[in-house]
Amino acid sequence: MPNSEVPGRVLHSHGLGVAAGRCRIASCRHGRRRSGGPVRWQADSQDDQAERDAGSRVLLATDQAALLDEVLRVAAAGGVEVEVASHVAALRPRWGAVPLVLIGTDLVAAVAAAGLVRRPGVVVVGRQADGSSADPSLASPTLAASQAPAALPTLFGVPGVWEGAVAVGAEEVLALPADDGVLADRLADLRDGPSRDGAVVCVVGGRGGAGASTLAAALARTAARRRRTLLVDADPLGGGVDVLLGAEDAAGLRWPDLAETQGRLAGEVLGNGLPRVGDLTVLSYDRVGATAVPPAAMVAALAAAARGFDLTVVDLPRTADEASLQALSRARLVVLVVPTQVRAAAAAERLCQVLPLPSAATGLVVRRTLGGKDYDPQAFADALQLPVWAVVGRQRNVPVAAEDRRPPRMSARSSLTQAAEILLRRLDAEQPA
C-alpha cells in the first residue's frame, strides 16, 4: 500500500498506521510496513490492549487505502475512533471485541473463508469509483444482505462480494460515498451508546394561561427524580420554562443555538450542553426574538432526546406549526390542560379541531381556578369527548415562585405532584412491550 495521509483517528491499526487526528498509512508504533513485504507486528502489551478496548469503537478490515480514506472521513466527521486490520490474521483476535465490524470488499471473501463465528454488527463496505451504481435499476446501493441483486458485484467491480457478505452474516452492504449517511448513522449509534428509546409526552393548554407550562414543568421535575428527563419549551411566545424554573440565567444552549441543525444531533449536545435545574435538563428559548422552532431542528432534537433520555416532556404552543406537529407525531401521551371555566372549555374545543391530537393517547388534566366555580371535571370530559386523567387543585404558590424566579415548591402531597405521578403511571402502562 502506498504512503498516504488520511483524516480521522485510527487506534492501534494492524498493518496500516496509528495516530490521532491524521495518520500516515505506512508507519505505526507497532511496526513498519516494508515496501513489497508483509507487515511485522510486535505483541501488544497489557496497557496497549486496555487502551484499545477502552477507546476503539469500530473495526475496519481492509487493505485498500482509498476505502480507508472514505471510512475515516465519515468517522472523523462523527467523532468515532476506528481500528484497522489489513488482513484476516489481524482481524481474527478482534472479531468479537468491538460492537461494529466493517469489512471491505477487498477482504470479504477472505473473511468468509476464515470461518469466523457469526456475530451481529457486521457491515460490508465498498467504494464506488465513479460515485454511481453500475445498474441504473438500483434505487440505492444500500442493500440488506438477505436480498441478492445480480448487479451488486458489478457495483464495486469485485466478484463474489454478495456471496461473501451473506457468508459473514453482514447486516448491510454499503457503497461509499453514496452511503455516507447510512454509515454515519451506524457510527453515531456507537458514539451515543445504546438508545434509551425515550418516550415523548406533549402538554398543551386548552387556552392561553391554562397552566400547561406549570404542569409540564411539574411532570418533568417529578420524572427527573428517577429517570433521565428533558423538558422542551416549544412555544416561542410563551414566558419560557427556564424562567418558570428559575433557570433564566443558567449557562447552556438554547433553541437559537440549534436552529440550523440538519440531520442527526449528537447526544452529548443535549446531555452536556443544555441548562440543568437539579436533575432536570431544559431546552428553552433565549430572551431575544420569538422565532418558531424549525421543523428539522425539532426532529433532530427529539431524535437525540429519544436516544439519550428516558422521557422528553414538550410544552407545546396552541398552534399547528410544523414543529408542533412533529412533536405530536412522536408523542406517546398528549395532555390537554383545561381550567374549570366555560370559556376555557370552548377554547379547548376549538383547539381540538386544529391540532391533530391522537384520541387514543390524549387525556385531560382539569385545573381548578382560584375564585372560579367548582365545576365537575366530568363535564369537561363530556364536552371535549376526552377522558379526565387528573385534577389539579388551586395553586397559590406557583405565580409567586415564578415572580421570584425560583421553581415552585412541590410537596409529595400537592395536587401537582399527584397529577404528575398519575401521568407517569399511565405512561409506564403505555410502554411498548
GROMACS .gro file of C-alpha atoms in nm:
model
  433
    1MET     CA    1   0.000   0.000   0.000
    2PRO     CA    2   0.141   0.342  -0.086
    3ASN     CA    3   0.202   0.607   0.175
    4SER     CA    4  -0.093   0.841   0.210
    5GLU     CA    5  -0.227   1.077   0.471
    6VAL     CA    6  -0.591   1.049   0.569
    7PRO     CA    7  -0.813   1.242   0.811
    8GLY     CA    8  -0.968   1.080   1.112
    9ARG     CA    9  -0.846   0.895   1.414
   10VAL     CA   10  -0.709   0.542   1.395
   11LEU     CA   11  -0.633   0.340   1.708
   12HIS     CA   12  -0.386   0.050   1.707
   13SER     CA   13  -0.419  -0.011   1.340
   14HIS     CA   14  -0.293  -0.351   1.232
   15GLY     CA   15  -0.078  -0.304   0.922
   16LEU     CA   16  -0.182   0.048   0.835
   17GLY     CA   17  -0.085   0.309   1.093
   18VAL     CA   18  -0.155   0.456   1.431
   19ALA     CA   19  -0.212   0.823   1.507
   20ALA     CA   20  -0.466   1.070   1.633
   21GLY     CA   21  -0.610   1.341   1.413
   22ARG     CA   22  -0.422   1.248   1.095
   23CYS     CA   23  -0.246   0.918   1.026
   24ARG     CA   24   0.027   0.817   0.787
   25ILE     CA   25  -0.056   0.483   0.640
   26ALA     CA   26   0.294   0.340   0.606
   27SER     CA   27   0.407   0.353   0.967
   28CYS     CA   28   0.279   0.282   1.315
   29ARG     CA   29   0.412   0.229   1.660
   30HIS     CA   30   0.368  -0.149   1.649
   31GLY     CA   31   0.563  -0.196   1.327
   32ARG     CA   32   0.655  -0.050   0.994
   33ARG     CA   33   0.541  -0.171   0.659
   34ARG     CA   34   0.828  -0.265   0.433
   35SER     CA   35   0.781  -0.191   0.067
   36GLY     CA   36   0.656  -0.501  -0.109
   37GLY     CA   37   0.664  -0.715   0.204
   38PRO     CA   38   0.430  -0.830   0.478
   39VAL     CA   39   0.361  -0.633   0.793
   40ARG     CA   40   0.553  -0.739   1.105
   41TRP     CA   41   0.391  -0.680   1.443
   42GLN     CA   42   0.511  -0.697   1.799
   43ALA     CA   43   0.282  -0.847   2.059
   44ASP     CA   44   0.056  -0.596   2.234
   45SER     CA   45   0.134  -0.514   2.593
   46GLN     CA   46  -0.144  -0.525   2.853
   47ASP     CA   47  -0.153  -0.145   2.854
   48ASP     CA   48  -0.187  -0.143   2.476
   49GLN     CA   49  -0.476  -0.388   2.490
   50ALA     CA   50  -0.653  -0.198   2.769
   51GLU     CA   51  -0.620   0.128   2.576
   52ARG     CA   52  -0.759  -0.033   2.266
   53ASP     CA   53  -1.054  -0.192   2.443
   54ALA     CA   54  -1.136   0.140   2.612
   55GLY     CA   55  -1.113   0.359   2.307
   56SER     CA   56  -1.172   0.157   1.993
   57ARG     CA   57  -1.532   0.151   1.878
   58VAL     CA   58  -1.518   0.029   1.517
   59LEU     CA   59  -1.303  -0.232   1.349
   60LEU     CA   60  -1.239  -0.186   0.976
   61ALA     CA   61  -1.092  -0.475   0.778
   62THR     CA   62  -0.940  -0.352   0.453
   63ASP     CA   63  -0.609  -0.326   0.271
   64GLN     CA   64  -0.732  -0.054   0.033
   65ALA     CA   65  -0.610   0.298   0.105
   66ALA     CA   66  -0.894   0.456  -0.094
   67LEU     CA   67  -1.163   0.272   0.104
   68LEU     CA   68  -0.985   0.353   0.430
   69ASP     CA   69  -0.988   0.719   0.330
   70GLU     CA   70  -1.364   0.706   0.274
   71VAL     CA   71  -1.440   0.539   0.607
   72LEU     CA   72  -1.206   0.763   0.807
   73ARG     CA   73  -1.360   1.071   0.651
   74VAL     CA   74  -1.707   0.968   0.773
   75ALA     CA   75  -1.573   0.855   1.110
   76ALA     CA   76  -1.384   1.180   1.166
   77ALA     CA   77  -1.698   1.384   1.100
   78GLY     CA   78  -1.881   1.183   1.365
   79GLY     CA   79  -1.600   1.181   1.620
   80VAL     CA   80  -1.573   0.800   1.611
   81GLU     CA   81  -1.247   0.611   1.654
   82VAL     CA   82  -1.153   0.338   1.407
   83GLU     CA   83  -0.926   0.037   1.446
   84VAL     CA   84  -0.792  -0.109   1.122
   85ALA     CA   85  -0.692  -0.464   1.032
   86SER     CA   86  -0.531  -0.507   0.692
   87HIS     CA   87  -0.554  -0.887   0.685
   88VAL     CA   88  -0.760  -1.169   0.833
   89ALA     CA   89  -0.493  -1.273   1.083
   90ALA     CA   90  -0.512  -0.927   1.243
   91LEU     CA   91  -0.891  -0.931   1.232
   92ARG     CA   92  -0.941  -1.268   1.400
   93PRO     CA   93  -0.846  -1.177   1.762
   94ARG     CA   94  -1.054  -0.858   1.748
   95TRP     CA   95  -1.360  -1.010   1.578
   96GLY     CA   96  -1.576  -1.024   1.890
   97ALA     CA   97  -1.421  -0.736   2.083
   98VAL     CA   98  -1.590  -0.435   1.919
   99PRO     CA   99  -1.959  -0.355   1.862
  100LEU     CA  100  -1.928  -0.288   1.488
  101VAL     CA  101  -1.709  -0.454   1.225
  102LEU     CA  102  -1.676  -0.305   0.877
  103ILE     CA  103  -1.539  -0.546   0.617
  104GLY     CA  104  -1.401  -0.404   0.295
  105THR     CA  105  -1.500  -0.565  -0.031
  106ASP     CA  106  -1.132  -0.646  -0.089
  107LEU     CA  107  -1.124  -0.875   0.218
  108VAL     CA  108  -1.481  -1.005   0.242
  109ALA     CA  109  -1.406  -1.328   0.055
  110ALA     CA  110  -1.104  -1.397   0.277
  111VAL     CA  111  -1.303  -1.325   0.593
  112ALA     CA  112  -1.581  -1.556   0.475
  113ALA     CA  113  -1.326  -1.833   0.409
  114ALA     CA  114  -1.177  -1.789   0.758
  115GLY     CA  115  -1.486  -1.945   0.916
  116LEU     CA  116  -1.526  -1.691   1.196
  117VAL     CA  117  -1.819  -1.733   1.434
  118ARG     CA  118  -2.120  -1.532   1.320
  119ARG     CA  119  -2.188  -1.219   1.520
  120PRO     CA  120  -2.418  -0.915   1.498
  121GLY     CA  121  -2.295  -0.576   1.387
  122VAL     CA  122  -2.116  -0.673   1.065
  123VAL     CA  123  -2.137  -0.445   0.761
  124VAL     CA  124  -1.963  -0.482   0.425
  125VAL     CA  125  -1.834  -0.156   0.277
  126GLY     CA  126  -1.703  -0.084  -0.069
  127ARG     CA  127  -1.606   0.215  -0.272
  128GLN     CA  128  -1.787   0.334  -0.582
  129ALA     CA  129  -1.509   0.462  -0.801
  130ASP     CA  130  -1.742   0.665  -1.020
  131GLY     CA  131  -1.992   0.754  -0.746
  132SER     CA  132  -2.287   0.588  -0.922
  133SER     CA  133  -2.442   0.245  -0.937
  134ALA     CA  134  -2.346   0.025  -1.230
  135ASP     CA  135  -2.708  -0.083  -1.257
  136PRO     CA  136  -2.949   0.212  -1.309
  137SER     CA  137  -3.237  -0.001  -1.182
  138LEU     CA  138  -3.091   0.013  -0.828
  139ALA     CA  139  -3.264   0.297  -0.649
  140SER     CA  140  -2.999   0.289  -0.378
  141PRO     CA  141  -2.679   0.090  -0.330
  142THR     CA  142  -2.776   0.032   0.033
  143LEU     CA  143  -2.896  -0.326   0.035
  144ALA     CA  144  -2.995  -0.566   0.308
  145ALA     CA  145  -2.773  -0.873   0.299
  146SER     CA  146  -3.073  -1.103   0.269
  147GLN     CA  147  -3.159  -0.962  -0.075
  148ALA     CA  148  -2.924  -1.057  -0.355
  149PRO     CA  149  -2.945  -0.836  -0.664
  150ALA     CA  150  -2.747  -0.962  -0.958
  151ALA     CA  151  -2.599  -0.616  -1.011
  152LEU     CA  152  -2.429  -0.590  -0.670
  153PRO     CA  153  -2.093  -0.745  -0.768
  154THR     CA  154  -2.061  -0.501  -1.057
  155LEU     CA  155  -2.135  -0.215  -0.820
  156PHE     CA  156  -1.785  -0.247  -0.677
  157GLY     CA  157  -1.619  -0.424  -0.967
  158VAL     CA  158  -1.528  -0.712  -0.733
  159PRO     CA  159  -1.666  -1.061  -0.798
  160GLY     CA  160  -1.814  -1.259  -0.511
  161VAL     CA  161  -1.896  -0.962  -0.289
  162TRP     CA  162  -2.253  -1.068  -0.238
  163GLU     CA  163  -2.171  -1.429  -0.157
  164GLY     CA  164  -1.908  -1.315   0.091
  165ALA     CA  165  -2.147  -1.071   0.259
  166VAL     CA  166  -2.405  -1.344   0.311
  167ALA     CA  167  -2.141  -1.588   0.435
  168VAL     CA  168  -2.015  -1.350   0.706
  169GLY     CA  169  -2.369  -1.259   0.814
  170ALA     CA  170  -2.348  -0.895   0.710
  171GLU     CA  171  -2.647  -0.680   0.801
  172GLU     CA  172  -2.587  -0.432   0.520
  173VAL     CA  173  -2.372  -0.374   0.214
  174LEU     CA  174  -2.282  -0.007   0.178
  175ALA     CA  175  -2.131   0.171  -0.121
  176LEU     CA  176  -1.930   0.481  -0.035
  177PRO     CA  177  -1.959   0.774  -0.080
  178ALA     CA  178  -2.325   0.724  -0.180
  179ASP     CA  179  -2.400   0.561   0.156
  180ASP     CA  180  -2.206   0.805   0.374
  181GLY     CA  181  -2.525   0.898   0.559
  182VAL     CA  182  -2.611   0.537   0.642
  183LEU     CA  183  -2.260   0.470   0.767
  184ALA     CA  184  -2.262   0.795   0.966
  185ASP     CA  185  -2.581   0.685   1.141
  186ARG     CA  186  -2.430   0.347   1.231
  187LEU     CA  187  -2.120   0.515   1.371
  188ALA     CA  188  -2.324   0.775   1.559
  189ASP     CA  189  -2.525   0.499   1.726
  190LEU     CA  190  -2.198   0.367   1.865
  191ARG     CA  191  -2.079   0.710   1.973
  192ASP     CA  192  -2.401   0.787   2.155
  193GLY     CA  193  -2.426   0.443   2.312
  194PRO     CA  194  -2.737   0.227   2.335
  195SER     CA  195  -3.056   0.420   2.275
  196ARG     CA  196  -3.285   0.466   2.572
  197ASP     CA  197  -3.584   0.465   2.336
  198GLY     CA  198  -3.719   0.751   2.542
  199ALA     CA  199  -4.086   0.843   2.542
  200VAL     CA  200  -4.231   1.180   2.445
  201VAL     CA  201  -4.518   1.343   2.634
  202CYS     CA  202  -4.671   1.660   2.490
  203VAL     CA  203  -4.853   1.910   2.711
  204VAL     CA  204  -5.072   2.183   2.563
  205GLY     CA  205  -5.311   2.435   2.717
  206GLY     CA  206  -5.677   2.444   2.620
  207ARG     CA  207  -5.645   2.822   2.631
  208GLY     CA  208  -5.373   3.074   2.699
  209GLY     CA  209  -5.274   3.078   3.064
  210ALA     CA  210  -5.427   2.737   3.129
  211GLY     CA  211  -5.127   2.623   3.328
  212ALA     CA  212  -4.979   2.389   3.068
  213SER     CA  213  -4.623   2.511   3.124
  214THR     CA  214  -4.664   2.469   3.500
  215LEU     CA  215  -4.789   2.113   3.456
  216ALA     CA  216  -4.518   2.030   3.202
  217ALA     CA  217  -4.253   2.155   3.443
  218ALA     CA  218  -4.407   1.965   3.734
  219LEU     CA  219  -4.425   1.646   3.528
  220ALA     CA  220  -4.063   1.681   3.418
  221ARG     CA  221  -3.935   1.763   3.768
  222THR     CA  222  -4.119   1.467   3.917
  223ALA     CA  223  -3.993   1.231   3.648
  224ALA     CA  224  -3.634   1.355   3.685
  225ARG     CA  225  -3.619   1.215   4.037
  226ARG     CA  226  -3.592   0.861   3.900
  227ARG     CA  227  -3.542   0.882   3.523
  228ARG     CA  228  -3.331   1.086   3.284
  229THR     CA  229  -3.565   1.366   3.173
  230LEU     CA  230  -3.561   1.654   2.926
  231LEU     CA  231  -3.810   1.942   2.933
  232VAL     CA  232  -3.855   2.110   2.593
  233ASP     CA  233  -4.012   2.454   2.554
  234ALA     CA  234  -4.168   2.460   2.207
  235ASP     CA  235  -4.368   2.780   2.249
  236PRO     CA  236  -4.178   3.082   2.114
  237LEU     CA  237  -4.442   3.321   2.251
  238GLY     CA  238  -4.456   3.170   2.599
  239GLY     CA  239  -4.290   3.309   2.906
  240GLY     CA  240  -4.017   3.042   2.895
  241VAL     CA  241  -3.999   2.727   3.103
  242ASP     CA  242  -3.649   2.829   3.209
  243VAL     CA  243  -3.797   3.141   3.369
  244LEU     CA  244  -4.067   2.928   3.532
  245LEU     CA  245  -3.795   2.708   3.681
  246GLY     CA  246  -3.575   2.997   3.788
  247ALA     CA  247  -3.308   2.899   3.532
  248GLU     CA  248  -3.323   3.201   3.303
  249ASP     CA  249  -2.956   3.282   3.366
  250ALA     CA  250  -2.832   2.922   3.367
  251ALA     CA  251  -2.548   2.852   3.124
  252GLY     CA  252  -2.618   2.631   2.824
  253LEU     CA  253  -2.757   2.612   2.473
  254ARG     CA  254  -3.099   2.743   2.374
  255TRP     CA  255  -3.316   2.686   2.069
  256PRO     CA  256  -3.145   2.960   1.863
  257ASP     CA  257  -2.817   2.767   1.902
  258LEU     CA  258  -2.981   2.460   1.746
  259ALA     CA  259  -3.193   2.636   1.485
  260GLU     CA  260  -2.963   2.545   1.195
  261THR     CA  261  -2.943   2.178   1.290
  262GLN     CA  262  -2.995   1.942   0.998
  263GLY     CA  263  -2.986   1.566   1.022
  264ARG     CA  264  -2.850   1.391   1.327
  265LEU     CA  265  -2.775   1.576   1.650
  266ALA     CA  266  -2.505   1.428   1.873
  267GLY     CA  267  -2.643   1.301   2.201
  268GLU     CA  268  -2.381   1.485   2.407
  269VAL     CA  269  -2.509   1.817   2.271
  270LEU     CA  270  -2.829   1.769   2.469
  271GLY     CA  271  -2.684   1.568   2.754
  272ASN     CA  272  -2.396   1.804   2.829
  273GLY     CA  273  -2.476   2.131   2.654
  274LEU     CA  274  -2.819   2.230   2.787
  275PRO     CA  275  -2.908   2.411   3.111
  276ARG     CA  276  -2.988   2.197   3.410
  277VAL     CA  277  -3.215   2.251   3.708
  278GLY     CA  278  -3.114   1.989   3.958
  279ASP     CA  279  -3.151   1.656   3.779
  280LEU     CA  280  -3.368   1.806   3.504
  281THR     CA  281  -3.230   1.912   3.164
  282VAL     CA  282  -3.406   2.203   2.990
  283LEU     CA  283  -3.423   2.315   2.628
  284SER     CA  284  -3.581   2.659   2.603
  285TYR     CA  285  -3.561   2.991   2.421
  286ASP     CA  286  -3.343   3.287   2.491
  287ARG     CA  287  -3.492   3.628   2.552
  288VAL     CA  288  -3.413   3.762   2.203
  289GLY     CA  289  -3.675   3.731   1.930
  290ALA     CA  290  -3.962   3.484   1.903
  291THR     CA  291  -3.879   3.264   1.606
  292ALA     CA  292  -4.061   2.933   1.589
  293VAL     CA  293  -3.853   2.617   1.613
  294PRO     CA  294  -3.754   2.499   1.264
  295PRO     CA  295  -3.911   2.157   1.197
  296ALA     CA  296  -3.574   1.999   1.113
  297ALA     CA  297  -3.431   2.120   1.444
  298MET     CA  298  -3.728   1.979   1.635
  299VAL     CA  299  -3.693   1.642   1.460
  300ALA     CA  300  -3.319   1.631   1.534
  301ALA     CA  301  -3.366   1.733   1.897
  302LEU     CA  302  -3.641   1.479   1.965
  303ALA     CA  303  -3.444   1.202   1.795
  304ALA     CA  304  -3.138   1.283   2.006
  305ALA     CA  305  -3.358   1.303   2.316
  306ALA     CA  306  -3.504   0.960   2.246
  307ARG     CA  307  -3.152   0.819   2.237
  308GLY     CA  308  -3.024   0.996   2.546
  309PHE     CA  309  -3.324   1.047   2.776
  310ASP     CA  310  -3.589   0.822   2.924
  311LEU     CA  311  -3.856   1.091   2.894
  312THR     CA  312  -3.897   1.412   2.699
  313VAL     CA  313  -4.177   1.647   2.806
  314VAL     CA  314  -4.270   1.901   2.538
  315ASP     CA  315  -4.454   2.219   2.632
  316LEU     CA  316  -4.644   2.291   2.309
  317PRO     CA  317  -4.787   2.618   2.177
  318ARG     CA  318  -5.153   2.639   2.083
  319THR     CA  319  -5.072   2.645   1.711
  320ALA     CA  320  -5.044   2.380   1.444
  321ASP     CA  321  -4.696   2.479   1.327
  322GLU     CA  322  -4.480   2.212   1.167
  323ALA     CA  323  -4.252   2.174   1.469
  324SER     CA  324  -4.553   2.110   1.695
  325LEU     CA  325  -4.690   1.854   1.450
  326GLN     CA  326  -4.355   1.675   1.454
  327ALA     CA  327  -4.365   1.658   1.833
  328LEU     CA  328  -4.725   1.538   1.837
  329SER     CA  329  -4.647   1.264   1.586
  330ARG     CA  330  -4.388   1.124   1.829
  331ALA     CA  331  -4.592   1.160   2.147
  332ARG     CA  332  -4.684   0.856   2.349
  333LEU     CA  333  -4.920   1.070   2.555
  334VAL     CA  334  -5.077   1.411   2.490
  335VAL     CA  335  -5.205   1.606   2.790
  336LEU     CA  336  -5.460   1.882   2.736
  337VAL     CA  337  -5.477   2.121   3.033
  338VAL     CA  338  -5.816   2.288   3.080
  339PRO     CA  339  -5.910   2.529   3.362
  340THR     CA  340  -6.255   2.494   3.514
  341GLN     CA  341  -6.404   2.777   3.310
  342VAL     CA  342  -6.670   2.772   3.042
  343ARG     CA  343  -6.465   2.986   2.803
  344ALA     CA  344  -6.165   2.759   2.858
  345ALA     CA  345  -6.374   2.459   2.755
  346ALA     CA  346  -6.487   2.644   2.442
  347ALA     CA  347  -6.130   2.739   2.354
  348ALA     CA  348  -6.011   2.381   2.412
  349GLU     CA  349  -6.283   2.252   2.181
  350ARG     CA  350  -6.159   2.481   1.902
  351LEU     CA  351  -5.803   2.372   1.969
  352CYS     CA  352  -5.900   2.008   1.928
  353GLN     CA  353  -6.031   2.094   1.583
  354VAL     CA  354  -5.697   2.249   1.482
  355LEU     CA  355  -5.437   2.020   1.638
  356PRO     CA  356  -5.431   1.654   1.529
  357LEU     CA  357  -5.450   1.513   1.880
  358PRO     CA  358  -5.438   1.131   1.884
  359SER     CA  359  -5.767   1.045   2.052
  360ALA     CA  360  -5.646   0.714   2.198
  361ALA     CA  361  -5.345   0.878   2.363
  362THR     CA  362  -5.492   1.215   2.467
  363GLY     CA  363  -5.641   1.298   2.803
  364LEU     CA  364  -5.740   1.596   3.017
  365VAL     CA  365  -5.586   1.745   3.324
  366VAL     CA  366  -5.851   1.972   3.468
  367ARG     CA  367  -5.716   2.263   3.672
  368ARG     CA  368  -5.935   2.426   3.932
  369THR     CA  369  -5.901   2.805   3.918
  370LEU     CA  370  -5.866   3.049   4.202
  371GLY     CA  371  -6.202   3.215   4.267
  372GLY     CA  372  -6.371   3.004   3.998
  373LYS     CA  373  -6.681   2.790   4.023
  374ASP     CA  374  -6.638   2.433   4.139
  375TYR     CA  375  -6.741   2.261   3.817
  376ASP     CA  376  -6.748   1.885   3.791
  377PRO     CA  377  -6.439   1.775   3.587
  378GLN     CA  378  -6.651   1.514   3.412
  379ALA     CA  379  -6.849   1.794   3.248
  380PHE     CA  380  -6.533   1.895   3.062
  381ALA     CA  381  -6.467   1.533   2.965
  382ASP     CA  382  -6.817   1.511   2.819
  383ALA     CA  383  -6.785   1.841   2.633
  384LEU     CA  384  -6.446   1.756   2.480
  385GLN     CA  385  -6.503   1.379   2.449
  386LEU     CA  386  -6.173   1.310   2.622
  387PRO     CA  387  -6.105   1.127   2.948
  388VAL     CA  388  -6.001   1.310   3.262
  389TRP     CA  389  -5.665   1.175   3.371
  390ALA     CA  390  -5.604   1.403   3.667
  391VAL     CA  391  -5.734   1.708   3.851
  392VAL     CA  392  -5.506   1.983   3.980
  393GLY     CA  393  -5.622   2.191   4.272
  394ARG     CA  394  -5.592   2.567   4.308
  395GLN     CA  395  -5.224   2.668   4.308
  396ARG     CA  396  -5.139   2.977   4.510
  397ASN     CA  397  -4.762   2.942   4.529
  398VAL     CA  398  -4.687   2.893   4.158
  399PRO     CA  399  -4.735   3.257   4.045
  400VAL     CA  400  -4.537   3.384   4.344
  401ALA     CA  401  -4.248   3.143   4.276
  402ALA     CA  402  -4.236   3.245   3.910
  403GLU     CA  403  -4.215   3.612   4.005
  404ASP     CA  404  -3.931   3.527   4.245
  405ARG     CA  405  -3.753   3.333   3.964
  406ARG     CA  406  -3.744   3.007   4.152
  407PRO     CA  407  -3.909   2.668   4.096
  408PRO     CA  408  -4.241   2.633   4.279
  409ARG     CA  409  -4.231   2.407   4.581
  410MET     CA  410  -4.384   2.068   4.515
  411SER     CA  411  -4.458   1.857   4.819
  412ALA     CA  412  -4.533   1.488   4.775
  413ARG     CA  413  -4.897   1.559   4.866
  414SER     CA  414  -4.951   1.858   4.637
  415SER     CA  415  -5.205   1.810   4.362
  416LEU     CA  416  -4.940   1.900   4.102
  417THR     CA  417  -4.714   1.621   4.221
  418GLN     CA  418  -5.002   1.377   4.241
  419ALA     CA  419  -5.115   1.466   3.889
  420ALA     CA  420  -4.759   1.417   3.763
  421GLU     CA  421  -4.739   1.077   3.931
  422ILE     CA  422  -5.069   0.974   3.774
  423LEU     CA  423  -4.942   1.072   3.431
  424LEU     CA  424  -4.615   0.884   3.482
  425ARG     CA  425  -4.801   0.569   3.585
  426ARG     CA  426  -5.016   0.600   3.275
  427LEU     CA  427  -4.706   0.648   3.063
  428ASP     CA  428  -4.545   0.338   3.211
  429ALA     CA  429  -4.861   0.141   3.139
  430GLU     CA  430  -4.844   0.255   2.777
  431GLN     CA  431  -4.480   0.147   2.732
  432PRO     CA  432  -4.441  -0.086   2.433
  433ALA     CA  433  -4.360  -0.443   2.518
   0.00000   0.00000   0.00000
